[in-house]
CSV table of C-alpha atoms in Angstrom, one decimal:
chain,number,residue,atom,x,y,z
A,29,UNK,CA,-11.1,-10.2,35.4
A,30,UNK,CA,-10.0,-13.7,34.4
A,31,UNK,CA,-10.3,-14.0,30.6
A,32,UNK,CA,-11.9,-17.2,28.4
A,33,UNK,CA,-10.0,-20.3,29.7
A,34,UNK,CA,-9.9,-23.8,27.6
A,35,UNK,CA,-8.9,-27.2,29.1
A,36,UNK,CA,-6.8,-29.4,28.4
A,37,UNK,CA,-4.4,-26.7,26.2
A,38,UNK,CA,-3.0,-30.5,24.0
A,39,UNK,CA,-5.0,-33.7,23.3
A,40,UNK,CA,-3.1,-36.4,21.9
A,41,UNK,CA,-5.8,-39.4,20.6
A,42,UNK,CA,-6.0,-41.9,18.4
A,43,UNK,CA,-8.1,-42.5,15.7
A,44,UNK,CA,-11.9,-43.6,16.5
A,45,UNK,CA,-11.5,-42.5,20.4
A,46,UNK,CA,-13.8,-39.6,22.1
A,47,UNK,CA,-12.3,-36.2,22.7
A,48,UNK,CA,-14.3,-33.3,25.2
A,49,UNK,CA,-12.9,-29.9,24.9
A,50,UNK,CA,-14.1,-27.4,27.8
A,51,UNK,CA,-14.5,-23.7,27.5
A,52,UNK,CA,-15.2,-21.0,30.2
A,53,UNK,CA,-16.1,-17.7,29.0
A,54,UNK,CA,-15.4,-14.9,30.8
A,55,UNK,CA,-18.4,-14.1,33.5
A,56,UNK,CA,-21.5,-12.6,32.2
A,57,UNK,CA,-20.7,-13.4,28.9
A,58,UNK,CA,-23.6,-14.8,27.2
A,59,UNK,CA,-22.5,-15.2,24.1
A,60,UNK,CA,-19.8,-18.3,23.1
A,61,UNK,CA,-18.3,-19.2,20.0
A,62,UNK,CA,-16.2,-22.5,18.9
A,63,UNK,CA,-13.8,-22.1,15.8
A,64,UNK,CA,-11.0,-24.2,14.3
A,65,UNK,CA,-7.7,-23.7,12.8
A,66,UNK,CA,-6.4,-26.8,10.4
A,67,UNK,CA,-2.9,-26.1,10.1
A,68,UNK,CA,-1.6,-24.2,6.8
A,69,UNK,CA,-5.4,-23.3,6.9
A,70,UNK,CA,-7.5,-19.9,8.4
A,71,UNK,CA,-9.6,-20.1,11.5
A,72,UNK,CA,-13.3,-21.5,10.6
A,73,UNK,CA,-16.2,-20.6,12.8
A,74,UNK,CA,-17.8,-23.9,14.1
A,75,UNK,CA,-21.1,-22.4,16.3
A,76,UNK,CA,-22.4,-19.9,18.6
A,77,UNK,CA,-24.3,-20.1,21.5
A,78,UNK,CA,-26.4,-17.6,23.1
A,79,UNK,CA,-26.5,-18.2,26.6
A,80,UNK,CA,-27.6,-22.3,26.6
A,81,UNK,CA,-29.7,-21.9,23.1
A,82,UNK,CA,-27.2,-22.6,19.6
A,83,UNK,CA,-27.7,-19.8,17.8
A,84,UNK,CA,-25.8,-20.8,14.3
A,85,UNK,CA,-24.1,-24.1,13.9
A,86,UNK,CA,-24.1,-23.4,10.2
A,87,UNK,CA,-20.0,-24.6,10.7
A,88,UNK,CA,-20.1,-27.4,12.6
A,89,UNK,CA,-18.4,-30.0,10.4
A,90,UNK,CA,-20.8,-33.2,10.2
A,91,UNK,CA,-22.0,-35.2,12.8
A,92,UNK,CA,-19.3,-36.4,15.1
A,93,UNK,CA,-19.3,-33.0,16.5
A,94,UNK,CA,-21.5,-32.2,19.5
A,95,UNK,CA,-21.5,-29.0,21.4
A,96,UNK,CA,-23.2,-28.4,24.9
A,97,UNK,CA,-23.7,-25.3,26.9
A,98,UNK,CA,-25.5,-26.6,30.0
A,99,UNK,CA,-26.5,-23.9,32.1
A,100,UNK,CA,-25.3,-20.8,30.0
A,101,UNK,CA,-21.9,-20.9,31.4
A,102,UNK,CA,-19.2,-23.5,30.3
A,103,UNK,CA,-19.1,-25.2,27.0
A,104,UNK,CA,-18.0,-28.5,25.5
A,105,UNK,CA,-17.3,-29.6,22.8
A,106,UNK,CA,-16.8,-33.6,22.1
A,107,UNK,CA,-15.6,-35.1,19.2
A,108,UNK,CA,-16.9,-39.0,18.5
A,109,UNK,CA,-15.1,-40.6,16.8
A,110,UNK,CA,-12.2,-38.3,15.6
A,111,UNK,CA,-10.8,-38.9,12.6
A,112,UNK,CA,-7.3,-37.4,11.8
A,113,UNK,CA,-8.7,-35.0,9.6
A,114,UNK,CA,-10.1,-33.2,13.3
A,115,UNK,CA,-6.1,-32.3,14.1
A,116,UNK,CA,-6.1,-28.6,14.7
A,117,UNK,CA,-6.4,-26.0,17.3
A,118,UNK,CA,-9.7,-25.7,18.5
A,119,UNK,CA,-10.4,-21.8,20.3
A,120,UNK,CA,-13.6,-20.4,22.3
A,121,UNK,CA,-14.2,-17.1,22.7
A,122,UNK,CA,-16.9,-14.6,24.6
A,123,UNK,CA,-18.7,-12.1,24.0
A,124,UNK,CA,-21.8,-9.9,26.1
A,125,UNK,CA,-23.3,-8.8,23.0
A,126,UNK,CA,-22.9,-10.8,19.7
A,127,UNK,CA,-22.0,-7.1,18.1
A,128,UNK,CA,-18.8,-6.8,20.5
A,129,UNK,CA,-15.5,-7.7,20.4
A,130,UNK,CA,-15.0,-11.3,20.7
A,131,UNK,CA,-12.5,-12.3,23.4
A,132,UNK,CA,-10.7,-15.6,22.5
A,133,UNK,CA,-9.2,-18.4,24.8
A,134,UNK,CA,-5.8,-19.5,24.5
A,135,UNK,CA,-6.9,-22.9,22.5
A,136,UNK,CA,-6.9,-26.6,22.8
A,137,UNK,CA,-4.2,-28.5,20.3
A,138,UNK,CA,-5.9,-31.7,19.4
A,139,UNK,CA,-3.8,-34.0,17.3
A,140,UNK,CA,-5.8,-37.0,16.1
A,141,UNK,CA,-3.2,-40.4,15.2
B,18,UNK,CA,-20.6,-16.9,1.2
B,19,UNK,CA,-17.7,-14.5,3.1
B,20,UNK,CA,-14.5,-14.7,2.5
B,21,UNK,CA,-11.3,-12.7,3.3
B,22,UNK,CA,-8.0,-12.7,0.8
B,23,UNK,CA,-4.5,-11.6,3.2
B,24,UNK,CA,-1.9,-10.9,0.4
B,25,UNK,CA,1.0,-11.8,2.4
B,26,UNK,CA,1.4,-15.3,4.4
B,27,UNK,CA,5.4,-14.1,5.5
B,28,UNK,CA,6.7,-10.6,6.0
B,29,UNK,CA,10.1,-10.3,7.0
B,30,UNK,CA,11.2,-6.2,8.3
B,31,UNK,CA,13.3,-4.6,10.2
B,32,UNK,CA,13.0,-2.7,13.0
B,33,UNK,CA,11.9,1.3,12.5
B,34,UNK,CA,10.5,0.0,8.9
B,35,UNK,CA,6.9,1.1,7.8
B,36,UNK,CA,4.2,-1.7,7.7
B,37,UNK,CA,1.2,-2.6,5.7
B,38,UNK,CA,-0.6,-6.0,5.5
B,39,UNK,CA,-3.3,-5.8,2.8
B,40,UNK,CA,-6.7,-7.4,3.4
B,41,UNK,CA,-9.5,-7.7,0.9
B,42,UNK,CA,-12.7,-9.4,2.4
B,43,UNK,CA,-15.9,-10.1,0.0
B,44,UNK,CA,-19.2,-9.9,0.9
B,45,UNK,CA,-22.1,-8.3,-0.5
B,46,UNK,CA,-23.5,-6.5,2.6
B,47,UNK,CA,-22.6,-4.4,5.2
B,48,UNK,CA,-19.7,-5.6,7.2
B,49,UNK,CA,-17.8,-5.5,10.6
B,50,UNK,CA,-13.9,-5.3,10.0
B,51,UNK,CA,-11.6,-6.6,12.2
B,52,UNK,CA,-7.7,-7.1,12.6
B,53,UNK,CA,-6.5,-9.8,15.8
B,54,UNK,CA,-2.8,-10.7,16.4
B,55,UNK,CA,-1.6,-13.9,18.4
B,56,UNK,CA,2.0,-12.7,19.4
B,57,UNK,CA,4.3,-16.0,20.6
B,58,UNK,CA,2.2,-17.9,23.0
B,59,UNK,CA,-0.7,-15.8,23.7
B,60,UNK,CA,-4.3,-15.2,23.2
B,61,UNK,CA,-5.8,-13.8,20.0
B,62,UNK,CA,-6.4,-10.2,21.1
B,63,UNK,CA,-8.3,-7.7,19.2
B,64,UNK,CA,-5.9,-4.9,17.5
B,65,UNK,CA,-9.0,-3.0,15.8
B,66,UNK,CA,-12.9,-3.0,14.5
B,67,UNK,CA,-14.2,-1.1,12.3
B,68,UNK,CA,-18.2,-1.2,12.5
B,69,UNK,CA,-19.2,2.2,10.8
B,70,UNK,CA,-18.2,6.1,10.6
B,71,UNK,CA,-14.9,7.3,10.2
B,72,UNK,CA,-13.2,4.7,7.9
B,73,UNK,CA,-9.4,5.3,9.1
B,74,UNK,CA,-9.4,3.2,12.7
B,75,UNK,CA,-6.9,3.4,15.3
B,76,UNK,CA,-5.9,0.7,17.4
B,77,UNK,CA,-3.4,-0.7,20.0
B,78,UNK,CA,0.5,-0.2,20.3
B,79,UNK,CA,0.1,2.5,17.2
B,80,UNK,CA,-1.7,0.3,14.8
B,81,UNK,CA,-4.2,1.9,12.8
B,82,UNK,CA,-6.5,0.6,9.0
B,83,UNK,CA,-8.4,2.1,6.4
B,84,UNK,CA,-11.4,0.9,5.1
B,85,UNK,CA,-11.8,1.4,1.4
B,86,UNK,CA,-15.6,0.1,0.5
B,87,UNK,CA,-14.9,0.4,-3.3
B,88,UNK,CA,-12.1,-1.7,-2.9
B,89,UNK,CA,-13.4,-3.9,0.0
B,90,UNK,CA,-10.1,-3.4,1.5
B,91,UNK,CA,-9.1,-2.9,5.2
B,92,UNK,CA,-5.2,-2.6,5.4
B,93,UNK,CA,-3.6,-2.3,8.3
B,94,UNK,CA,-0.8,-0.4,8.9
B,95,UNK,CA,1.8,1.1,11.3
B,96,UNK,CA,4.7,4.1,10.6
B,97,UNK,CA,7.2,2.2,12.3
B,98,UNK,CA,7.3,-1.2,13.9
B,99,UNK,CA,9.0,-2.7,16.7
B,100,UNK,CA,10.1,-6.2,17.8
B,101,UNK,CA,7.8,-6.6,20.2
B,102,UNK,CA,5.4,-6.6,16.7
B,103,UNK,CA,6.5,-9.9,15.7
B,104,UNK,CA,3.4,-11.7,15.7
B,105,UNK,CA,0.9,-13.4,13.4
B,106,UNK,CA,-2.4,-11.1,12.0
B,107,UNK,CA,-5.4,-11.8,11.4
B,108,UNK,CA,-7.9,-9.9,9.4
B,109,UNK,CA,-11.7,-11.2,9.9
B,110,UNK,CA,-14.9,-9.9,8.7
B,111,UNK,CA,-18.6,-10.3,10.0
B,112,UNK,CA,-21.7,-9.7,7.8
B,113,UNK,CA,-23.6,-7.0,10.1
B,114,UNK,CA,-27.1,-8.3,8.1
B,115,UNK,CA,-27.3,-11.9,8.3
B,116,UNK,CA,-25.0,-15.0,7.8
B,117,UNK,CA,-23.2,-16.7,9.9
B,118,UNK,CA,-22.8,-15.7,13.7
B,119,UNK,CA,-19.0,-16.1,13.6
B,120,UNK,CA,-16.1,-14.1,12.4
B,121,UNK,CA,-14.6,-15.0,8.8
B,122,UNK,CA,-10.4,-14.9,9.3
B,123,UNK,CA,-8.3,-14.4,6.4
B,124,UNK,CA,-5.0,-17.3,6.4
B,125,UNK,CA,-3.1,-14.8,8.8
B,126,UNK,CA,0.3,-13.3,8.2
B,127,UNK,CA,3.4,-14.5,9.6
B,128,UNK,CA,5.0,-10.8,10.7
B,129,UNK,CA,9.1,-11.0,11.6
B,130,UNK,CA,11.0,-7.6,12.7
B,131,UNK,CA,14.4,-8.2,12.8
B,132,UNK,CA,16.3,-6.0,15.5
């Protein structure tokens, strides 16, 4: 069973471009989560969707920020305009039921110059 | 709000040595109790949950934590570590009855066994 994939693995922008991170949960999943890691910082929960519906995006960061789930299956998650304060690692993960075990992706290094 | 304290951001053992990383989450509700570890160049994985019952957990590769609700403490530990541990732990919590969706992590601990 392939497990949550995120592309691209490093972004290198500059200030004031557009970003789109992707996530794939694993299949059958319907239940997809975005979180952050600022370096020197812990991991912050950003949203969850349920299937194509966004379920909490009580830590989605302001406005620039836009997360889609088209479909129930992939994810993206676009950043307009980044501002260097958006450098960190960005993770998915998947879960079939929000009470499981989250499974999480291997990340997406943005670094914003 | 949730939040979760990790007492240790380095810990530096040798091999054979006995292990303990303390965690203390707050939260005034019932909670899910987790520990992930990202070894180099991997995934987060999932080392143990605790969602209710028995509060001593075990989990992979001989890992195993205690949940102490009077303390709101979940420490994980293991007898004797290996190399192969080296890795950086996460603890995380989850309010069961409402707040946000997502996991709450704790700053992680850096964890070094030296052969």
């Amino acid at each position: 069973e392939a497990g949550v994939t995120q592309f691209p693995s490093h972004s290198v922008i500059e200030k004031g471009q557009t970003v789109t991170l992707r996530c794939d949960p694993i299949s059958g999943h319907d239940n997809l989560y975005w979180y952050r890691r600022v370096m020197g910082k812990e991991i912050k929960f950003l949203l969850h969707f349920v299937k194509e519906s966004k379920q909490d995006e009580s830590g989605m960061p302001n406005n620039r920020f836009l997360a889609e789930r088209t479909g129930g299956t992939y994810s993206t998650l676009k950043v307009q305009p980044a501002e260097l304060e958006d450098s960190g690692v960005y993770f998915c993960a998947s879960s079939q039921v929000w009470i499981q075990e989250q499974f999480f992706g291997p990340g997406t290094r943005l670094t914003v110059l | 709000a949730q939040s979760v304290s990790q007492h240790n951001h380095h810990v530096i053992l040798s091999e054979a040595a006995s292990l303990e990383l303390g965690c203390n989450y707050s939260y005034g509700g019932t909670v899910n109790l987790f520990w992930y570890v990202q070894y180099p160049g991997q995934h987060l994985q999932l080392l143990l949950k605790y969602f209710s019952g028995d509060p001593l957990v075990k989990g992979i590769k001989g890992f195993e934590a205690e949940f102490i609700k009077s303390k709101f403490s979940f420490n994980l530990r293991k007898p004797s570590v290996q190399w192969s541990d080296t890795a950086e732990y996460f603890c995380a919590v989850r309010g069961s009855g409402g707040g946000a969706d997502g996991l709450t992590f704790g700053k992680g601990t850096h964890l070094i066994i030296q052969p």
